[in-house]
Short mmCIF file of C-alpha atoms and ligand atoms in Angstrom, two decimals:
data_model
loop_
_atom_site.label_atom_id
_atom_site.label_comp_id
_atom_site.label_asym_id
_atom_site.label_seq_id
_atom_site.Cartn_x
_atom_site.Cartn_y
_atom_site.Cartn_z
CA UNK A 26 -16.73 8.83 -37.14
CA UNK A 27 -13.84 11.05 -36.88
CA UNK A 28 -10.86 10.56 -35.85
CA UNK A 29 -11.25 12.95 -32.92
CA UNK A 30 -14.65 11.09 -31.90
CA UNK A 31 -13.08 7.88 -32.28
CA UNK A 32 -10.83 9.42 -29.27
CA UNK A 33 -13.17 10.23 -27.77
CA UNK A 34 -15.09 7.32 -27.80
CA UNK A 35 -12.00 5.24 -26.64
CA UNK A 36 -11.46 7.55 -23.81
CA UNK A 37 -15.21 7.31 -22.76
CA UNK A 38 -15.32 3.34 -23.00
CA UNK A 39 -15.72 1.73 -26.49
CA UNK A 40 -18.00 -1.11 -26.75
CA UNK A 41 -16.72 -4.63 -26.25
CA UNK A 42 -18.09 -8.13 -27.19
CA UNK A 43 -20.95 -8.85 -24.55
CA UNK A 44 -21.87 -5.15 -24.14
CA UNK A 45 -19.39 -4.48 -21.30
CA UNK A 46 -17.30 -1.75 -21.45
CA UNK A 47 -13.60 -1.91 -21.54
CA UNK A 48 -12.29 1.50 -21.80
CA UNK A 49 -11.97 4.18 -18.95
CA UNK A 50 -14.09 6.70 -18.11
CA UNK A 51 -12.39 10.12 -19.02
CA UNK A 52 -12.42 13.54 -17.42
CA UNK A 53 -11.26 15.88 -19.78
CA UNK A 54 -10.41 19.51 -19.37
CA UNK A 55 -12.74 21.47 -21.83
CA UNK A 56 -10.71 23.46 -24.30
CA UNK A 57 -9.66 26.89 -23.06
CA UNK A 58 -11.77 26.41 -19.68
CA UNK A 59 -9.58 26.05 -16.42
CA UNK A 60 -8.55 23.22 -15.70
CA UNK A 61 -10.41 22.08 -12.83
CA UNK A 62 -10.96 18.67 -11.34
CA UNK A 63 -13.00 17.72 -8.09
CA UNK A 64 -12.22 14.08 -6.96
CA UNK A 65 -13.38 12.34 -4.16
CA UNK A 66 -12.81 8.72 -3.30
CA UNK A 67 -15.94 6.41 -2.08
CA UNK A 68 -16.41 3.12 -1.41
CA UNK A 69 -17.91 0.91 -4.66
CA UNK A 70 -18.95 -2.19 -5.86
CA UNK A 71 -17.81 -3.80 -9.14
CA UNK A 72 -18.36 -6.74 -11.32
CA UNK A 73 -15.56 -9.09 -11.79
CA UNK A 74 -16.67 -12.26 -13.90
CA UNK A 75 -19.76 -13.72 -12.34
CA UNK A 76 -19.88 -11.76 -9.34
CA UNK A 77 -20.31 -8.09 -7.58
CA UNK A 78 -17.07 -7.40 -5.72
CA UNK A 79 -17.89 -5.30 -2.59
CA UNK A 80 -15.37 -2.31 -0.73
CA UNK A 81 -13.66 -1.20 -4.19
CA UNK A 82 -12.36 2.10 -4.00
CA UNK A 83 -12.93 4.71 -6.82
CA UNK A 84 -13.25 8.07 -7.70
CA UNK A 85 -16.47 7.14 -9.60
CA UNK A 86 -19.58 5.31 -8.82
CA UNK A 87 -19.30 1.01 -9.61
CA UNK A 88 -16.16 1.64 -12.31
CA UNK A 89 -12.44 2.39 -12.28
CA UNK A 90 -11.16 6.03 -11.44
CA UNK A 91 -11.25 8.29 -14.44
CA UNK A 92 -8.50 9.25 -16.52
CA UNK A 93 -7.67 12.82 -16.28
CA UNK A 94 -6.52 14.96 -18.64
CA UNK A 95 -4.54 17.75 -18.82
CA UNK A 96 -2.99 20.39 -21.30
CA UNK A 97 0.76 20.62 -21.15
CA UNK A 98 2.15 23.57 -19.64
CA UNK A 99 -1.11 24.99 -18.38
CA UNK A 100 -2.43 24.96 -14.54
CA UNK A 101 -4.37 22.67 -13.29
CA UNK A 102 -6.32 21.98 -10.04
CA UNK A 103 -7.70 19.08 -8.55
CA UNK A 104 -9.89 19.49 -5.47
CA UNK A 105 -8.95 15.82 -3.86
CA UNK A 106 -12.05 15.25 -1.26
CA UNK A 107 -11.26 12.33 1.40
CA UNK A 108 -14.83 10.23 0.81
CA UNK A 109 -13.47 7.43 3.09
CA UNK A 110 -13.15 7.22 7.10
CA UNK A 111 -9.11 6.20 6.38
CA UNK A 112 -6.82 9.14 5.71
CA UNK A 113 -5.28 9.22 2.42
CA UNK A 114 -3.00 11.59 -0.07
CA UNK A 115 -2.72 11.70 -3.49
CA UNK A 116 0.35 11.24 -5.30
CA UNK A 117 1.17 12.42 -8.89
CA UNK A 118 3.53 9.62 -10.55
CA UNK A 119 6.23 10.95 -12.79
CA UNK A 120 4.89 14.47 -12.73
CA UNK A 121 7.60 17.26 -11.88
CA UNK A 122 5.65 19.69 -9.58
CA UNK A 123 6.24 21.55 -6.79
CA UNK A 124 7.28 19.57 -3.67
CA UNK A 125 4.16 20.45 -1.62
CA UNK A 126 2.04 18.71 -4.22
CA UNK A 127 3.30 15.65 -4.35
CA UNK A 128 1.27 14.10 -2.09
CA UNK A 129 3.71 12.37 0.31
CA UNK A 130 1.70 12.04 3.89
CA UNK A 131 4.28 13.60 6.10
CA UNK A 132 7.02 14.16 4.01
CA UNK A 133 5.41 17.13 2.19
CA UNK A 134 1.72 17.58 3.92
CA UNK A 135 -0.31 15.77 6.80
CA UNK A 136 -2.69 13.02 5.75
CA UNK A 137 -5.98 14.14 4.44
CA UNK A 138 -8.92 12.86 7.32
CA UNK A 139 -12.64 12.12 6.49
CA UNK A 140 -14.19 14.98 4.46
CA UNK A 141 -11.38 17.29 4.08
CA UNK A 142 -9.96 17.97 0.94
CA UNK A 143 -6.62 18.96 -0.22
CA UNK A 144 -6.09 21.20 -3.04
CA UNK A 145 -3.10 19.99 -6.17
CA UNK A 146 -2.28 23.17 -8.16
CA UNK A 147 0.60 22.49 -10.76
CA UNK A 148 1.70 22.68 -14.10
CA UNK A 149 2.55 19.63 -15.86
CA UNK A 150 5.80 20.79 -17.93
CA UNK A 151 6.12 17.67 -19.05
CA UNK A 152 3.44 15.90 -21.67
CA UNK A 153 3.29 11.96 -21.49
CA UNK A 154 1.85 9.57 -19.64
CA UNK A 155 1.15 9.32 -16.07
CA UNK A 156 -0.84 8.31 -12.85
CA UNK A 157 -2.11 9.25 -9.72
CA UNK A 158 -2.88 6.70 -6.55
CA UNK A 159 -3.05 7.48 -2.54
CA UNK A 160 0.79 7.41 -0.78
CA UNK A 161 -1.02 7.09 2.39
CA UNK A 162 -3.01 3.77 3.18
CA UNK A 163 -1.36 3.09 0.04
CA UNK A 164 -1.51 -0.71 0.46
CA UNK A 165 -5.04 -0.84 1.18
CA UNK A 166 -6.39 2.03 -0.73
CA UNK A 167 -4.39 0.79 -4.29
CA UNK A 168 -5.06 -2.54 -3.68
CA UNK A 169 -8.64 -1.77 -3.51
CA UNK A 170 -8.66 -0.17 -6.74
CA UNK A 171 -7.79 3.40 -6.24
CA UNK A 172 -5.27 4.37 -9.01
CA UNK A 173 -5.89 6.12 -12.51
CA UNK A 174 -4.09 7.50 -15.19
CA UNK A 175 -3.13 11.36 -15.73
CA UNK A 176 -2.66 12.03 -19.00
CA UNK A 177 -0.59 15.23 -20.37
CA UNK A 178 -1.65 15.76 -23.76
CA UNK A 179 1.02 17.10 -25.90
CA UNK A 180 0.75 20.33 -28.29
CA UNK A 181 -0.85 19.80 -31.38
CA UNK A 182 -2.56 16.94 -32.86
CA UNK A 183 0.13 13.62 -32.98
CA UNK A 184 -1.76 12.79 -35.75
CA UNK A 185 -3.01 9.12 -33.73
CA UNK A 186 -6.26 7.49 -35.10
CA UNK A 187 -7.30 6.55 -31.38
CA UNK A 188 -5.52 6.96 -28.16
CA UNK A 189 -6.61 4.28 -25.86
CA UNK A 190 -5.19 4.52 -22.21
CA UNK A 191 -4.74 1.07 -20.72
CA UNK A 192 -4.24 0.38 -16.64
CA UNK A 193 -2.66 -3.27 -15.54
CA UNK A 194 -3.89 -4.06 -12.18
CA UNK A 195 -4.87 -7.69 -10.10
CA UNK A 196 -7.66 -7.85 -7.89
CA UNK A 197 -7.30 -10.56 -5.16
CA UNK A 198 -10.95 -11.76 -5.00
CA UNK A 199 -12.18 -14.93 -3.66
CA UNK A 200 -14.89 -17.68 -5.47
CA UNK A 201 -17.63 -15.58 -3.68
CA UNK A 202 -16.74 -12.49 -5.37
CA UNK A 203 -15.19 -11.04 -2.32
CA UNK A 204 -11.67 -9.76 -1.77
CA UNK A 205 -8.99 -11.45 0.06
CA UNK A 206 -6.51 -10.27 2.36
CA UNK A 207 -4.35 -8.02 -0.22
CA UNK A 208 -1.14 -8.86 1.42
CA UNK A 209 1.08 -11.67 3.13
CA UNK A 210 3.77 -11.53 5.61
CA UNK A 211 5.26 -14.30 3.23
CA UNK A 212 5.16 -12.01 0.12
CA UNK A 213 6.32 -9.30 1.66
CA UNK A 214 8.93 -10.98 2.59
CA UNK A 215 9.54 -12.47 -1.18
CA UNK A 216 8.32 -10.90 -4.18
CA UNK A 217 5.38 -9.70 -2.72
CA UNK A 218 1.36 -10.84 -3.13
CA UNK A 219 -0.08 -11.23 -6.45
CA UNK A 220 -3.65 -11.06 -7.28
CA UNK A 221 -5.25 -13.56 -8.92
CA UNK A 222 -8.14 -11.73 -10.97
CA UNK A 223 -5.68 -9.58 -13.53
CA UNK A 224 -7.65 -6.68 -15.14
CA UNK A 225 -7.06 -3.81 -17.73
CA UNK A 226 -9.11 -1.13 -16.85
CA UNK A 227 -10.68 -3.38 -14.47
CA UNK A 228 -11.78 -5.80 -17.27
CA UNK A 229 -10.42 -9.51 -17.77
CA UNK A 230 -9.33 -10.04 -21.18
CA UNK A 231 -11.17 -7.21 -22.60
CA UNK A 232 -11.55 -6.03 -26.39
CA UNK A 233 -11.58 -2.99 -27.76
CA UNK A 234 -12.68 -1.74 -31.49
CA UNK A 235 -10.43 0.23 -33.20
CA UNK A 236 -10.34 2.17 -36.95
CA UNK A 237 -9.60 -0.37 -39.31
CA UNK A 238 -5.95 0.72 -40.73
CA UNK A 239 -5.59 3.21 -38.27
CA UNK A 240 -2.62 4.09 -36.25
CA UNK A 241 -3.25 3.32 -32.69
CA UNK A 242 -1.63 4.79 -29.89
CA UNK A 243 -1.80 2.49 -26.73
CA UNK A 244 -0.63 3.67 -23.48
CA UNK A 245 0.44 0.78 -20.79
CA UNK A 246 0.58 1.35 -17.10
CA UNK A 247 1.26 -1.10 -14.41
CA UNK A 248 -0.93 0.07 -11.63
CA UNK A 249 -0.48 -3.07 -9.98
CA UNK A 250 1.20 -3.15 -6.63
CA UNK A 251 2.87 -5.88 -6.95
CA UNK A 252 3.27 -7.38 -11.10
CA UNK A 253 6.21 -7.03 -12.98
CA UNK A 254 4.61 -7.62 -16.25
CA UNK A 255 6.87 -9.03 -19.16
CA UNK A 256 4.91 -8.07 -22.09
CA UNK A 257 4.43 -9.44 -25.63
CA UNK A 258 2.76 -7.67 -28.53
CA UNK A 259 1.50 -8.55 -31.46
CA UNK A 260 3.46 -9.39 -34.20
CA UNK A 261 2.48 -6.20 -36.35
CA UNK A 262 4.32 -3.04 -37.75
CA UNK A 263 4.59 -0.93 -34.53
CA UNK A 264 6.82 0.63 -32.29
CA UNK A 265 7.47 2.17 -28.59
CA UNK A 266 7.15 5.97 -28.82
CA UNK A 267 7.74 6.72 -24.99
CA UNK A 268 8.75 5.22 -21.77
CA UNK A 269 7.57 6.15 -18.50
CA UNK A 270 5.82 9.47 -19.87
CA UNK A 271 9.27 10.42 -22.00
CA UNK A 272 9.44 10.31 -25.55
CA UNK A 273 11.96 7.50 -26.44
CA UNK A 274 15.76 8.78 -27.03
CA UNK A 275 16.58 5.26 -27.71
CA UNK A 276 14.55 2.23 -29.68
CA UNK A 277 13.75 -0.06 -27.16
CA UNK A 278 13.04 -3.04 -29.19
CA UNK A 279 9.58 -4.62 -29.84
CA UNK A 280 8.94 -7.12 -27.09
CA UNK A 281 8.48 -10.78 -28.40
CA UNK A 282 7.65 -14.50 -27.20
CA UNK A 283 11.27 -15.10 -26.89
CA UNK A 284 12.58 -11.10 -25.17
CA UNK A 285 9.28 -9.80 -23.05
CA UNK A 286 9.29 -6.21 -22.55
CA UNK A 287 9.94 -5.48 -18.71
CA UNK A 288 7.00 -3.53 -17.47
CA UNK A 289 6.77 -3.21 -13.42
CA UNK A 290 4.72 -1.54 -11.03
CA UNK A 291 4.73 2.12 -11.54
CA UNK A 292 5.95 2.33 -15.31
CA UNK A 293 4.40 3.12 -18.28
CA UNK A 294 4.90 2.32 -21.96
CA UNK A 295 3.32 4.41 -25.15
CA UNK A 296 3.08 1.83 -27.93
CA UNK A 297 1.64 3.12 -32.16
CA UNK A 298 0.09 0.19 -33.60
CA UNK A 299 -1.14 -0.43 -37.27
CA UNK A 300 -4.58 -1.72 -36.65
CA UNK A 301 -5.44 -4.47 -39.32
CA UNK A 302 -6.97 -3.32 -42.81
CA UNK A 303 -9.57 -5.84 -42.44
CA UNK A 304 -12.98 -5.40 -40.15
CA UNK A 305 -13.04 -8.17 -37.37
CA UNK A 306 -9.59 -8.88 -37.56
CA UNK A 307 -7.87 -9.08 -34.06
CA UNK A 308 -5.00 -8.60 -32.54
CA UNK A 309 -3.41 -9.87 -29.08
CA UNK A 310 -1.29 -7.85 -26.52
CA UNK A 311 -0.46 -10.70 -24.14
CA UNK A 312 1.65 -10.96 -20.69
CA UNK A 313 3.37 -13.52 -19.15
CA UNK A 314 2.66 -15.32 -15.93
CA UNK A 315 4.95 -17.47 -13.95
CA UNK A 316 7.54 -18.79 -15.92
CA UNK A 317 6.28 -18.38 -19.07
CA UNK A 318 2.17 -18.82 -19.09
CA UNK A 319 0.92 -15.96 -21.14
CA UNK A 320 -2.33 -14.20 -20.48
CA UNK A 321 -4.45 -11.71 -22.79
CA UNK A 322 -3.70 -7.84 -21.44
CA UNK A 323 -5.63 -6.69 -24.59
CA UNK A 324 -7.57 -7.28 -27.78
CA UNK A 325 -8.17 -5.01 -30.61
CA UNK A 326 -10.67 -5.44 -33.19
CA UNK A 327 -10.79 -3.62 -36.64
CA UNK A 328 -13.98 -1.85 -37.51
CA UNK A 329 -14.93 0.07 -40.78
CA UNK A 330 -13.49 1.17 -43.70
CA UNK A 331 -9.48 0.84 -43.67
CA UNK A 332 -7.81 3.94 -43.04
CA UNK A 333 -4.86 2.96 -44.84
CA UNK A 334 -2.03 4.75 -42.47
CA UNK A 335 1.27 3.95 -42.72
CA UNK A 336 3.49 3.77 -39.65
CA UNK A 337 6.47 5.36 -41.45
CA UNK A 338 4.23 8.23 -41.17
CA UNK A 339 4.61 8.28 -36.84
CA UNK A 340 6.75 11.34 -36.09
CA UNK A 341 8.59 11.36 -33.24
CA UNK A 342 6.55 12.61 -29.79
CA UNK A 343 7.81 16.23 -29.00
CA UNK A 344 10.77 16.20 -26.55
CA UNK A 345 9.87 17.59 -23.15
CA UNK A 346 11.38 20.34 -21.53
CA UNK A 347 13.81 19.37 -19.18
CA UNK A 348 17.50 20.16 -18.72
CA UNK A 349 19.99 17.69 -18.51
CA UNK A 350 22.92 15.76 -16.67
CA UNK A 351 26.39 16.67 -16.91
CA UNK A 352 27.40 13.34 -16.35
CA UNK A 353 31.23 14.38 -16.65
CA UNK A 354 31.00 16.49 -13.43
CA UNK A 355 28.66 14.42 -11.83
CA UNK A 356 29.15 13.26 -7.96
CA UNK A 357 28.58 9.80 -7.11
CA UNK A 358 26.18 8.11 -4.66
CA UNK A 359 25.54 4.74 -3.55
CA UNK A 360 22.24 3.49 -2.67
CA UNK A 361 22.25 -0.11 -1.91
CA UNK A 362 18.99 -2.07 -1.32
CA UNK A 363 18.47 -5.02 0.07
CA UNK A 364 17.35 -7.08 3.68
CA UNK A 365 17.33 -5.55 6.91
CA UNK A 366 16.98 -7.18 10.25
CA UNK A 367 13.75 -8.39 10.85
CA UNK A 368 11.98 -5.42 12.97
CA UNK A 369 9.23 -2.94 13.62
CA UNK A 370 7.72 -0.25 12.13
CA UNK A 371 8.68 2.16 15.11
CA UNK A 372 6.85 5.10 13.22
CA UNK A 373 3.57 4.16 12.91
CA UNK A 374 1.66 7.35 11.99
CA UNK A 375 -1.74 7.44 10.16
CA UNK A 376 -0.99 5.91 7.21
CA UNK A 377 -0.83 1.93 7.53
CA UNK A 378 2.44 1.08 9.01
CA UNK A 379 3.50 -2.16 8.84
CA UNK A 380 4.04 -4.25 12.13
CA UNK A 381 7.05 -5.63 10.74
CA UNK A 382 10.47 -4.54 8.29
CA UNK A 383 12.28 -6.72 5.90
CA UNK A 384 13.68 -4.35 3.36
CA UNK A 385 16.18 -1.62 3.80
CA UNK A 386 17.69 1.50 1.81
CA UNK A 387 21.23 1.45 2.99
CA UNK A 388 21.14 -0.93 5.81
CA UNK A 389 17.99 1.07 7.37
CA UNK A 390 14.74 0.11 7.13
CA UNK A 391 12.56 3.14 6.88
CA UNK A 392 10.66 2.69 10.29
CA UNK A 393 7.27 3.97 9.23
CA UNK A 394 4.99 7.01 7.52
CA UNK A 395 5.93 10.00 9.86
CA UNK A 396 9.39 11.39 8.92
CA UNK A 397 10.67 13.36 11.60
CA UNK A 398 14.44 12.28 12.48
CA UNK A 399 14.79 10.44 9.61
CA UNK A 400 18.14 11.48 7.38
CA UNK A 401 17.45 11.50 3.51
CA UNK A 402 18.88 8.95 1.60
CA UNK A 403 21.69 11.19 -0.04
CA UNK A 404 21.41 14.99 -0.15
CA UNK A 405 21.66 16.83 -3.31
CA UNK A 406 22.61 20.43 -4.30
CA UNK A 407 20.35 22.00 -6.11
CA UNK A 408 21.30 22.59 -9.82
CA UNK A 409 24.45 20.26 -9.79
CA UNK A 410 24.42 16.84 -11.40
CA UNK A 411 24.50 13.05 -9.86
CA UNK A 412 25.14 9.27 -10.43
CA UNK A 413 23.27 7.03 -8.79
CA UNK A 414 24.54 3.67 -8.46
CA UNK A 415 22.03 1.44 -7.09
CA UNK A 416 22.63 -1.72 -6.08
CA UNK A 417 20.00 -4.58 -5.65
CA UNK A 418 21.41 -6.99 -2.98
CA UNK A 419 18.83 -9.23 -3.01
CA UNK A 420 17.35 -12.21 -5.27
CA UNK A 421 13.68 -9.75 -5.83
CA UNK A 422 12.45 -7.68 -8.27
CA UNK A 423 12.46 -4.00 -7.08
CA UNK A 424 11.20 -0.76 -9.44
CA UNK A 425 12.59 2.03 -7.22
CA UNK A 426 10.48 4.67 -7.90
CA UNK A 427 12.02 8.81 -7.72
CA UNK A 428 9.44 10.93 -7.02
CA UNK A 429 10.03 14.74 -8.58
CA UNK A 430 12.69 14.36 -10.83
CA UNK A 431 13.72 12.14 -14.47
CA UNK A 432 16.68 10.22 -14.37
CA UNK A 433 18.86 8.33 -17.19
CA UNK A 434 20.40 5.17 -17.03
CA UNK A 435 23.85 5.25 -17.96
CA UNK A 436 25.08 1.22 -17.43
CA UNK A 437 23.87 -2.16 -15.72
CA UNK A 438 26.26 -4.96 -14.93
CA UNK A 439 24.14 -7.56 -16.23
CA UNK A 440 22.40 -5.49 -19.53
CA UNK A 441 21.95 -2.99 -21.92
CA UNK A 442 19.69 0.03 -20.73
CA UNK A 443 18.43 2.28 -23.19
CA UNK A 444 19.15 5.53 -21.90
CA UNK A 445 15.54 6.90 -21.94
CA UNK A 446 14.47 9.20 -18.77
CA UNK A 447 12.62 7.49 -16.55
CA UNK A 448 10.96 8.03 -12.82
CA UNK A 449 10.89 4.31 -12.49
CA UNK A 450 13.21 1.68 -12.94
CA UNK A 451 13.16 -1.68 -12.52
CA UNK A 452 16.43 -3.67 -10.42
CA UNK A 453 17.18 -7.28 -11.40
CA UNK A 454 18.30 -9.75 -9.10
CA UNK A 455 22.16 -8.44 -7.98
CA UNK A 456 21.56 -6.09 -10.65
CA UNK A 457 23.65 -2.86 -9.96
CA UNK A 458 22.25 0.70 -12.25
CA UNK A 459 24.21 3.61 -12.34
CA UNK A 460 21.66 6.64 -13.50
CA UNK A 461 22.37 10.46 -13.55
CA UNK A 462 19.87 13.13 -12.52
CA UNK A 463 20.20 16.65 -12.62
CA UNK A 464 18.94 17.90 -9.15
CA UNK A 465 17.08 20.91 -10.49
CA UNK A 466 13.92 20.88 -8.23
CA UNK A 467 14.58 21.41 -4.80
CA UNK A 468 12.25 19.12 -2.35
CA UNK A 469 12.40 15.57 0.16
CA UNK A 470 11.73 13.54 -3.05
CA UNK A 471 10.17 10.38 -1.62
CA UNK A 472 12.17 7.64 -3.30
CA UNK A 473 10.30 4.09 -2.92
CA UNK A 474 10.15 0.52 -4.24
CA UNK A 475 6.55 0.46 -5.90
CA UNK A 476 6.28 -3.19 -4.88
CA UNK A 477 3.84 -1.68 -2.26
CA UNK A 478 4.59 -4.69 0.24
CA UNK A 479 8.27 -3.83 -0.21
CA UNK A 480 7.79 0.01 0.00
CA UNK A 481 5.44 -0.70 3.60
CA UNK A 482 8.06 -3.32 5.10
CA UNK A 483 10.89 -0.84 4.57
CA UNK A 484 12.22 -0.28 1.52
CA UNK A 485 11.27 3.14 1.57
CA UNK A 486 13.22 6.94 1.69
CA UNK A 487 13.86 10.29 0.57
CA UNK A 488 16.01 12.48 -1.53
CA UNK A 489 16.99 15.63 -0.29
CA UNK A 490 17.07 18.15 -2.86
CA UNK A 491 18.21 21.62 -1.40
CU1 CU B 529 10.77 -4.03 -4.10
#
């Protein structure tokens, strides 16, 4: 097999012990052909364990959504078709696009009704890793399954041996196979409702076969809405090439037993692996649970003859194109998050409002999906430079999510941050962040916790880019 089959192969679902099939279907965009994509969400059924799982939402028939992929710096179009009798949007995580395609239900275009589809047109400038999910019905449509992974392929041949794109995501399913309610008052309240079936790429401790000796790229994504994984991989010569779709500036060190790598709700991590020399040899990607009760994300399995890479031989990922911060002239802003008042979702549009708010951006809770009279969080002039010093003000967990724009942390009062761009990053308990973003793409940037409970009871805004 060649290495580009073996891509392939891993892209299309490679074989697993017991026949099943743990990869992710992939849509790619034929070489030099436009790139066109027509999606439409449906109602499906899947296997989980010993039983079919009725209501699943996919963009495919009885299996996760596909990963698309895209060329860097080249158009692309995806026809989104609304296959469901809830309205629903599409939203493109960590890509910088045009405002009006990023998929925000009344922020930057209506909800999308039964049968009607909504065109995305945009050039990713950016290669990496990404993913797309609803922002409308977002509770219930992610929770059901509706989230997949865009890829932006990069320029050139990284030289990888297999590139094998890996979703996180819980299912809440009872003994009978069928799903339970997907959220509490009680979680949403706390750190928010965690499933109890946890998947990668809808499959429960799945393996995967990869080139004996072979560099392996793995790309991570929590597209849970409510896990903040703290990862732990193998003990093997590897390292973390990018973080949240960037190429790494800074080594963020290889997560152990004893330091967990951080990995919440909306972010990504791109891992190379050495794959063992030997055939059958395995090795374990785990995650911890609770306090510290680890579970299997991933196996890998070494097939064939050994390929004999070396991972000295990894280059760096190309940097992406973006300019950045002049953090000497940069204004400050405070964001604070925390409680609010307990009270209502006044704005209650078409997109699953909430009956209740505990969270707040600021002291105000956002009241709902439609935006009209609703200030942004801080307004921004377009071209100049920013700090943003958020502050968590509560004992949870909160990945604040920028939509539109990379930012940098600069400092924590509780750790070190590598300063690698990011559209997603994760608060500690009384943990205050100071990042800086240049505002260079004018838009109402929705700007989120992606603890979905947290984002639908309030903790939810914009960012004014003009
Ligand atoms: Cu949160």
């Amino acid at each position: 097999m060649s290495r580009r089959q073996f891509i392939m192969a891993a892209g299309a679902g490679t074989a697993v012990a017991g026949g099943a099939m743990a990869g992710l279907g992939g849509w790619d965009a034929q070489a030099g052909a436009a790139q066109h994509f027509a999606l439409r969400s449906r109602q499906t059924s899947f296997q989980f364990g010993d039983h079919v799982t009725k209501g699943l939402i996919s963009l495919t028939d009885n299996a996760p959504s596909p990963v698309l992929r895209v060329r860097q710096g080249e158009r692309a179009v995806f026809d989104y078709t609304n296959g469901l009798e809830d309205y629903t949007s599409m939203h493109w995580h960590g890509i910088r696009l045009p405002n009006a395609m990023d998929g925000v239900p009344y922020l930057t275009q209506m909800p999308i009704g039964q049968d009607e589809t909504y065109r995305y047109e945009f050039t990713p400038p950016d290669a990496g890793t990404y993913w797309y999910h609803p922002h409308c019905r977002t509770m219930s449509q992610m929770a059901h399954g509706l989230t997949g992974m865009l890829i932006v392929e990069e320029r050139g041949d990284q030289g990888f041996d297999a590139d094998i794109p890996l979703t996180l995501k819980d299912f809440r399913i009872g003994s009978d196979g069928q799903m339970l309610p997907y959220f509490t008052a009680r979680g949403a309240a706390r750190a928010g409702t965690h499933g109890n079936v946890r998947t990668t790429n809808w499959q429960q401790d799945p393996v995967m076969d990869v080139p004996a000796g072979g560099l392996i790229r793995l790309r991570f994504a929590v597209t849970d809405i409510t896990r903040v994984h703290r990862m732990i991989f193998p003990d093997v010569a590897g390292r973390i090439i990018a973080w949240d779709g960037q190429p790494v500036d800074e080594d963020i060190p290889w997560p152990t037993a004893e330091a967990p790598l951080w990995l919440a709700p909306g972010q990504r991590v791109d891992v190379v692996i050495k794959a063992p020399a030997v055939e059958g040899e395995e090795l374990t990607f785990r995650s911890l649970k609770g306090r510290n009760s680890p579970f299997n994300v991933l196996r890998l399995r070494s097939v064939g003859a050994d390929l004999k890479r070396d991972i000295a031989d990894v280059k760096p990922l190309p940097r992406n194109p973006f300019a950045h911060p002049n953090v000497k002239e940069a204004e400050v802003r405070d964001i604070v998050f925390g409680w609010s008042p307990e009270g209502e979702g006044s704005n209650n549009g078409l997109c699953g409002t909430f009956d209740y708010t505990f969270w707040s951006i600021n002291r105000s809770p956002w009241p709902g999906d439609v935006v009209s009279g609703i200030a942004p969080v801080a307004e921004l002039k377009q071209g100049r430079s920013y700090i943003l010093r958020m502050r968590n003000e509560s004992p949870n967990l909160h990945p604040i999510h920028l939509h539109g724009l990379v930012f940098k942390p600069l400092r924590s009062n509780l750790r070190t941050l590598p300063a690698n761009y990011t559209d997603t990053i994760l608060l500690l308990k009384d943990e205050v962040v100071e990042v800086a973003l240049l505002a260079d793409n004018p838009g109402d940037w929705a700007f989120h916790c992606h603890v979905i409970e947290h984002q639908k009871s309030g903790l939810s805004g914009y960012i004014r880019v003009v």
